[in-house]
GROMACS .gro file of C-alpha atoms in nm:
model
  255
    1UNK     CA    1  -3.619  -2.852  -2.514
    2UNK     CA    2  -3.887  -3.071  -2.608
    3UNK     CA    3  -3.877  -2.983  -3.001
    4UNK     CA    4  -3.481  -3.019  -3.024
    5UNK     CA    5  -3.572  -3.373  -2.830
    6UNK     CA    6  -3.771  -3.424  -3.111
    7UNK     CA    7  -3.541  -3.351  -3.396
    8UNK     CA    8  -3.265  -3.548  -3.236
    9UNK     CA    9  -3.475  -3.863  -3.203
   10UNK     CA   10  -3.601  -3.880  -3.584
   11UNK     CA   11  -3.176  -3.885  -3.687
   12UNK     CA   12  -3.024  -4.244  -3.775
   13UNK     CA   13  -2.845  -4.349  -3.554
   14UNK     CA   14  -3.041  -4.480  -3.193
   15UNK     CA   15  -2.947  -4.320  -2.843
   16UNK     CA   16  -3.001  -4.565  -2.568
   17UNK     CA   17  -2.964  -4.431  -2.220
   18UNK     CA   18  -2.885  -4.674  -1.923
   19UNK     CA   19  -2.992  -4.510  -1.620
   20UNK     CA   20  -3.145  -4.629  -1.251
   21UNK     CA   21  -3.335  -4.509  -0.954
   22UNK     CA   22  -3.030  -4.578  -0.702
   23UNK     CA   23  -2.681  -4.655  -0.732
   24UNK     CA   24  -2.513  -4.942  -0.659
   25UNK     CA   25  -2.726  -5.166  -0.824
   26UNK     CA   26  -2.491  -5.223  -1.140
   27UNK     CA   27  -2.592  -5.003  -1.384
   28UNK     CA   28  -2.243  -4.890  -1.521
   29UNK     CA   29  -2.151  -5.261  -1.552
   30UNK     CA   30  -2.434  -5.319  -1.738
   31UNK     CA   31  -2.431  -4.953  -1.994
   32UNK     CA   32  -2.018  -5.084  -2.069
   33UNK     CA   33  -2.059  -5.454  -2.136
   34UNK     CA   34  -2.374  -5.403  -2.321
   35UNK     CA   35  -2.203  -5.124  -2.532
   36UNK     CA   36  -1.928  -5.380  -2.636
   37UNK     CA   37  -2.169  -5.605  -2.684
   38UNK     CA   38  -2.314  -5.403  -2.933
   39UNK     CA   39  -2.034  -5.327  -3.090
   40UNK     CA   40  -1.940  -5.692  -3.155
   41UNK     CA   41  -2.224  -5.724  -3.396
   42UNK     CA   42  -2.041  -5.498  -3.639
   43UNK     CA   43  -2.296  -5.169  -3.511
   44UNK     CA   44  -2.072  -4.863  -3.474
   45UNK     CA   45  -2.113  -4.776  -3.115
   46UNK     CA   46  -2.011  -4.537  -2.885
   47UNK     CA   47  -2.041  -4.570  -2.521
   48UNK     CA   48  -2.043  -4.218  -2.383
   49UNK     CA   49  -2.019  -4.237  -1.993
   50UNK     CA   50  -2.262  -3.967  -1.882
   51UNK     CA   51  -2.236  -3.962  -1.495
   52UNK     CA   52  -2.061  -3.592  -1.548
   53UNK     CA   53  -1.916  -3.586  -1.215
   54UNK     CA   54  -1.849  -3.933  -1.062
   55UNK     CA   55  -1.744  -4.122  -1.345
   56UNK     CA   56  -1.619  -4.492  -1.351
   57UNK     CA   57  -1.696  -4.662  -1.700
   58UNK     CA   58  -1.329  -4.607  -1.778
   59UNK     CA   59  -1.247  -4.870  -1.523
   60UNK     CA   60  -1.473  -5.125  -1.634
   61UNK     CA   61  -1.287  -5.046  -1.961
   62UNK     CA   62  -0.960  -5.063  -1.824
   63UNK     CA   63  -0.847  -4.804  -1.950
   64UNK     CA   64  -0.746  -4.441  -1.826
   65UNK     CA   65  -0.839  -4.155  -2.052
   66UNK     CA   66  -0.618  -3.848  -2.102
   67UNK     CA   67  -0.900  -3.643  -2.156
   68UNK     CA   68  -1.269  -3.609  -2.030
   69UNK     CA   69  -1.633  -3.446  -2.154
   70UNK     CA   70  -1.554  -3.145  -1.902
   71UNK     CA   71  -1.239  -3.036  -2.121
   72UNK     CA   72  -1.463  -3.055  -2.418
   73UNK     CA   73  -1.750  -2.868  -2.262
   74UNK     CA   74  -1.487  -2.563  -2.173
   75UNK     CA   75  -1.345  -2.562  -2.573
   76UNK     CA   76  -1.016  -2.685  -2.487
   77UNK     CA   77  -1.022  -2.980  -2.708
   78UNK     CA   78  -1.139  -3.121  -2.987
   79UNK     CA   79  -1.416  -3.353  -3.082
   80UNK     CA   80  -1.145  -3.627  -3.177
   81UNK     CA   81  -0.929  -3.567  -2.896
   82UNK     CA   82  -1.232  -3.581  -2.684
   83UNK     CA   83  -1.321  -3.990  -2.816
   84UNK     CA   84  -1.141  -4.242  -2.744
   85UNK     CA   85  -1.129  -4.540  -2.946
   86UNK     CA   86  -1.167  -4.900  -2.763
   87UNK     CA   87  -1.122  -5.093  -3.114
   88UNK     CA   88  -1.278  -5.043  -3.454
   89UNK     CA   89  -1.655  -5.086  -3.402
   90UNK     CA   90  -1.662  -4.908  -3.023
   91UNK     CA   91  -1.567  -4.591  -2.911
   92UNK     CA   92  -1.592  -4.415  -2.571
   93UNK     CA   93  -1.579  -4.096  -2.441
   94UNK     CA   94  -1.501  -4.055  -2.055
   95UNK     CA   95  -1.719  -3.846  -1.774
   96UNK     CA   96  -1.546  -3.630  -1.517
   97UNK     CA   97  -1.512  -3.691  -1.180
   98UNK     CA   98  -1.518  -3.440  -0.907
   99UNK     CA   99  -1.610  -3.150  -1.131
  100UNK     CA  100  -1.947  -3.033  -0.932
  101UNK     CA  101  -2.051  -2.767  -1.199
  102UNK     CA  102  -2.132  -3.046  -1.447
  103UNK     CA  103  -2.339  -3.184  -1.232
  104UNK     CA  104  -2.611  -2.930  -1.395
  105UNK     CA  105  -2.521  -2.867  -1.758
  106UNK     CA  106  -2.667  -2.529  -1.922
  107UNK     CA  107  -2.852  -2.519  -2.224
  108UNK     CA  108  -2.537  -2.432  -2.379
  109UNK     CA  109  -2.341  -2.721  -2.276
  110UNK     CA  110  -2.608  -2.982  -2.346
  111UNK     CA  111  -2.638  -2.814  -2.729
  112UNK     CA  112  -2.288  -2.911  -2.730
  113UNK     CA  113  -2.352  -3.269  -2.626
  114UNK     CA  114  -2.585  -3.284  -2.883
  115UNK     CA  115  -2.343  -3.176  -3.166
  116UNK     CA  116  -2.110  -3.412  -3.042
  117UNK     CA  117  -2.412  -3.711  -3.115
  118UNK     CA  118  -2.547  -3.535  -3.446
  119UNK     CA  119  -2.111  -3.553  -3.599
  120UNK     CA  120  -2.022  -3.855  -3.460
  121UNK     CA  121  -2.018  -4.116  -3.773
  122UNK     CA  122  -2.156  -4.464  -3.619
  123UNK     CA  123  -2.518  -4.660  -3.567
  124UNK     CA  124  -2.576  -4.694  -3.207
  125UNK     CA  125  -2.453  -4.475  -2.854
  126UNK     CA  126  -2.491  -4.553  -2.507
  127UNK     CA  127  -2.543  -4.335  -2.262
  128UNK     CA  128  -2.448  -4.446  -1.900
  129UNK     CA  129  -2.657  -4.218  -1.680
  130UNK     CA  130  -2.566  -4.124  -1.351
  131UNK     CA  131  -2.823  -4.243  -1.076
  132UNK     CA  132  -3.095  -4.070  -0.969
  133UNK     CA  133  -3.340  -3.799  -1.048
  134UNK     CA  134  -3.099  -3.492  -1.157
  135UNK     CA  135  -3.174  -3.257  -1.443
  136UNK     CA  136  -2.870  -3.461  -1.640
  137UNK     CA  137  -3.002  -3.778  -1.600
  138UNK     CA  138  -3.357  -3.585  -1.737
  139UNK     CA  139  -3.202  -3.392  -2.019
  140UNK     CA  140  -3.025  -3.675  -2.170
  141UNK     CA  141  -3.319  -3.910  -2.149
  142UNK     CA  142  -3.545  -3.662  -2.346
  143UNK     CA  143  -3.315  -3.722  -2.660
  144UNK     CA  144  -3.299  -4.097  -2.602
  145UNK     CA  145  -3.487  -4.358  -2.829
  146UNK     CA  146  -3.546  -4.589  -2.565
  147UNK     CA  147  -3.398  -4.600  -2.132
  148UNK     CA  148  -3.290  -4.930  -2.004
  149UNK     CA  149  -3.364  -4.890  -1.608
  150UNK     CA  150  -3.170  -5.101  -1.418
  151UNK     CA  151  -3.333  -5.239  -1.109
  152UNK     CA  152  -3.290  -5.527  -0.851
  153UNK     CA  153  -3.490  -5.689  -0.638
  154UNK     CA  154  -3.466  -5.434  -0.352
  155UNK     CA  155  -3.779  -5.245  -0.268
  156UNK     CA  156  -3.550  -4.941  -0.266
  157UNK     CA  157  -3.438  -4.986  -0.636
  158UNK     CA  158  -3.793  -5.052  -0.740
  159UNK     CA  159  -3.946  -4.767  -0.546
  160UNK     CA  160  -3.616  -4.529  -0.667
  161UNK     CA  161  -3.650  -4.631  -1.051
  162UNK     CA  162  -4.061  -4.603  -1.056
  163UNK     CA  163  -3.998  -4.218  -0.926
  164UNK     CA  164  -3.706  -4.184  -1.198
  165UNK     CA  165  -3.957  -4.334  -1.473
  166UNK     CA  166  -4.246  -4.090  -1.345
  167UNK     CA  167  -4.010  -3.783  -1.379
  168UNK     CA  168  -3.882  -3.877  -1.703
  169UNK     CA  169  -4.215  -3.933  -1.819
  170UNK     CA  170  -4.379  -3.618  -1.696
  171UNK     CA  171  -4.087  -3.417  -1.860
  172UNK     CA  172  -4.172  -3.539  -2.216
  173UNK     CA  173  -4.019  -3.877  -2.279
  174UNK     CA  174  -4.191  -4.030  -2.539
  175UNK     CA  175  -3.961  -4.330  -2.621
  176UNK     CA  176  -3.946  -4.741  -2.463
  177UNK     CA  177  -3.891  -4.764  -2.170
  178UNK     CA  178  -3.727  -5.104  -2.110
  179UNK     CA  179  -3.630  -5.280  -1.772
  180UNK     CA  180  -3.320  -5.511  -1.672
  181UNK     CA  181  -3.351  -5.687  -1.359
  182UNK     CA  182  -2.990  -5.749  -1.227
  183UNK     CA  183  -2.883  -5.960  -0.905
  184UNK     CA  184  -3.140  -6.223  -0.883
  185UNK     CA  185  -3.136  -6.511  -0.665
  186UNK     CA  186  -3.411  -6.705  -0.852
  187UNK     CA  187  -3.690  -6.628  -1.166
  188UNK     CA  188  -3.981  -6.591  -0.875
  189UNK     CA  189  -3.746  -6.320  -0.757
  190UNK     CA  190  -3.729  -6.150  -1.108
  191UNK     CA  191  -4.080  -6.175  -1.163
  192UNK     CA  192  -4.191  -5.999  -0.859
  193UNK     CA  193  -3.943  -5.740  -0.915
  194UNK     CA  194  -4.073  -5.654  -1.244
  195UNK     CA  195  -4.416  -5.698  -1.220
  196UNK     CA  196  -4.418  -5.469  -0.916
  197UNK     CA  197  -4.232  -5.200  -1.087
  198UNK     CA  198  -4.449  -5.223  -1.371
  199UNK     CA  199  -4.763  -5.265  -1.235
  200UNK     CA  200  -4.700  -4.923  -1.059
  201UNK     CA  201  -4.605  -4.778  -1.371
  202UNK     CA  202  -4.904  -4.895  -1.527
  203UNK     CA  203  -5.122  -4.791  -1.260
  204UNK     CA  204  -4.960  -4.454  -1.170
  205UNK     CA  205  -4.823  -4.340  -1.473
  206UNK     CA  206  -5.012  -4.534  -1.748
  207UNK     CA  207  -4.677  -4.680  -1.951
  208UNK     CA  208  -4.583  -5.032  -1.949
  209UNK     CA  209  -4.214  -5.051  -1.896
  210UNK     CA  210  -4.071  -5.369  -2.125
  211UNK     CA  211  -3.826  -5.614  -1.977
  212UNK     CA  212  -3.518  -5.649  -2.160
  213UNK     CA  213  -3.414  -5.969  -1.918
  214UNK     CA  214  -3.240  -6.032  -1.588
  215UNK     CA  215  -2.913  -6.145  -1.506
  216UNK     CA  216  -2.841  -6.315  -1.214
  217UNK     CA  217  -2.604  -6.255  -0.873
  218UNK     CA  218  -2.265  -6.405  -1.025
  219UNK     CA  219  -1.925  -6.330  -0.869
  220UNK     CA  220  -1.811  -6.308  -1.173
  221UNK     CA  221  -1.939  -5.965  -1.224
  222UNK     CA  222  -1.714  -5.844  -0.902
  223UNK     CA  223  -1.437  -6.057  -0.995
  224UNK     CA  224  -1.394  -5.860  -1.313
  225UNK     CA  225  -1.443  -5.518  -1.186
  226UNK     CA  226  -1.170  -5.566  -0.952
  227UNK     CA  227  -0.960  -5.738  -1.267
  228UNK     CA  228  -1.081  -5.381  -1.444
  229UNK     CA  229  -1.185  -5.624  -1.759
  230UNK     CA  230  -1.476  -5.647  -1.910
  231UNK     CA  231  -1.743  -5.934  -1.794
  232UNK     CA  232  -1.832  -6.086  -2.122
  233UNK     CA  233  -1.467  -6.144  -2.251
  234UNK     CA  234  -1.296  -6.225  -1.873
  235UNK     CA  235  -1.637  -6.448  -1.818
  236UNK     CA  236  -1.792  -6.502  -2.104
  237UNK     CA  237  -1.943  -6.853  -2.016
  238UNK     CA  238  -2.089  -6.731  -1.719
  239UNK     CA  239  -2.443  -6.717  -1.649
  240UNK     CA  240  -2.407  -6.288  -1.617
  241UNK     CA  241  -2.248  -6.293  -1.947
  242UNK     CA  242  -2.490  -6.496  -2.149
  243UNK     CA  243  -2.782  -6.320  -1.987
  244UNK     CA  244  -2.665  -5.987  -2.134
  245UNK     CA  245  -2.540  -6.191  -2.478
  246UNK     CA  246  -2.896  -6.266  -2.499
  247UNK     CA  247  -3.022  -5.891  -2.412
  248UNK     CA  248  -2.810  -5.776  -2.676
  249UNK     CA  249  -3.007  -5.983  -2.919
  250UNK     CA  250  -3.330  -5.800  -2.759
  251UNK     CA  251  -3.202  -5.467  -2.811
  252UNK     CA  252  -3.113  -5.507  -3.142
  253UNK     CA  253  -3.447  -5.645  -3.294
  254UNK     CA  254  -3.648  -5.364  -3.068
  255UNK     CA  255  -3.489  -5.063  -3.110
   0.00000   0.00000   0.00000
């Protein structure tokens, strides 16, 4: 597992996983706007929603795909009737929901994954990770450049995502790891999020986690997940949406 890892991180193109120690702290939101964001630079990108069996990116996206990874993974479609395309520069292909054998793919099924990243033609792909510890969440951060762990000021979230960076770690990651801070009240607040997770990491686990930024609590983020539109073109002159603007500007120059 660890050589294929390998091979897959030295191709072109840069996988970027989005992942986080607990849900609910707005990971998805984060993995889909930044993916568009992306994509608005002129990067080929393809947002790949990798929470296998309770999927949501498609509703950030507004959209509702006819097909899903799961009908791939059991050979009854194709690799272009598996992705969807949002416009030119960003493409998506959907998770499953409900399907609990995903929620462990074999070695077969993840070599399939991987032949889905190695023919897809673009620069960039983001991989929303389902939250938590699983084998999934593992496997797909192995052949990842760089994970951006989501976190918020809770001491849940911070404790959650330093055991999710310690068992990524001690399975072979070798890539960034980078940090997003999302839901703050104030700066003091993001600094004594991050600090704390990172200081842990450094102490523990001997990496020093990177942050990417913060963005802070803006009802604009809920307001358009209930409008099922995405935050940076319903909102973009809120303070969420420029935060992530300016992230996408970080992840471009580091990765």
């Amino acid at each position: 597992m660890k050589d294929q890892a390998e091979k897959l991180r030295r191709i072109s193109k840069k996988i970027i996983s989005v992942a986080s120690g607990k849900g609910g702290v707005g990971k998805t939101t984060i993995a889909v706007n930044l993916a568009y964001g992306i994509s608005q630079t002129g990067r080929k990108t393809l947002l790949v929603d990798a929470d296998l069996t309770l999927a949501n990116a498609d509703l950030i996206l507004g959209i509702t795909p006819k097909k899903h990874i799961g009908h791939y993974l059991e050979g009854n479609i194709s690799l272009n009737e598996l992705i969807e395309k949002i416009n030119d520069k960003l493409d998506f292909i959907a998770g499953s929901s409900g399907i609990v054998k995903l929620n462990q793919l074999t070695e077969n099924q993840m070599k399939k994954i991987k032949n889905i990243f190695n023919e897809w033609d673009g620069n960039i792909i983001i991989l929303d990770l389902p939250a938590g510890i699983g084998k999934n969440v593992i496997n797909f951060s192995l052949i990842s450049q760089a994970v951006i762990v989501v976190i918020n000021p809770d001491p849940v979230s911070i404790t959650d995502s330093y055991a999710l960076s310690k068992v990524i770690s001690k399975s072979g990651f070798q890539g960034k790891i980078f940090v997003v801070v999302n839901m703050v009240s104030n700066p003091r607040e993001k600094d004594i999020a991050f600090f704390t997770f990172r200081n842990v990491c450094q102490k523990y686990l001997g990496i020093t986690p990177e942050l990417l930024g913060s963005i802070p609590f803006d009802e604009s983020v809920r307001e358009s997940f209930r409008m099922q539109k995405l935050l940076i073109n319903s909102f973009p002159k809120s303070k969420a949406s420029e935060s992530i603007k300016k992230m996408i500007q970080e992840i471009i120059s580091k990765i």
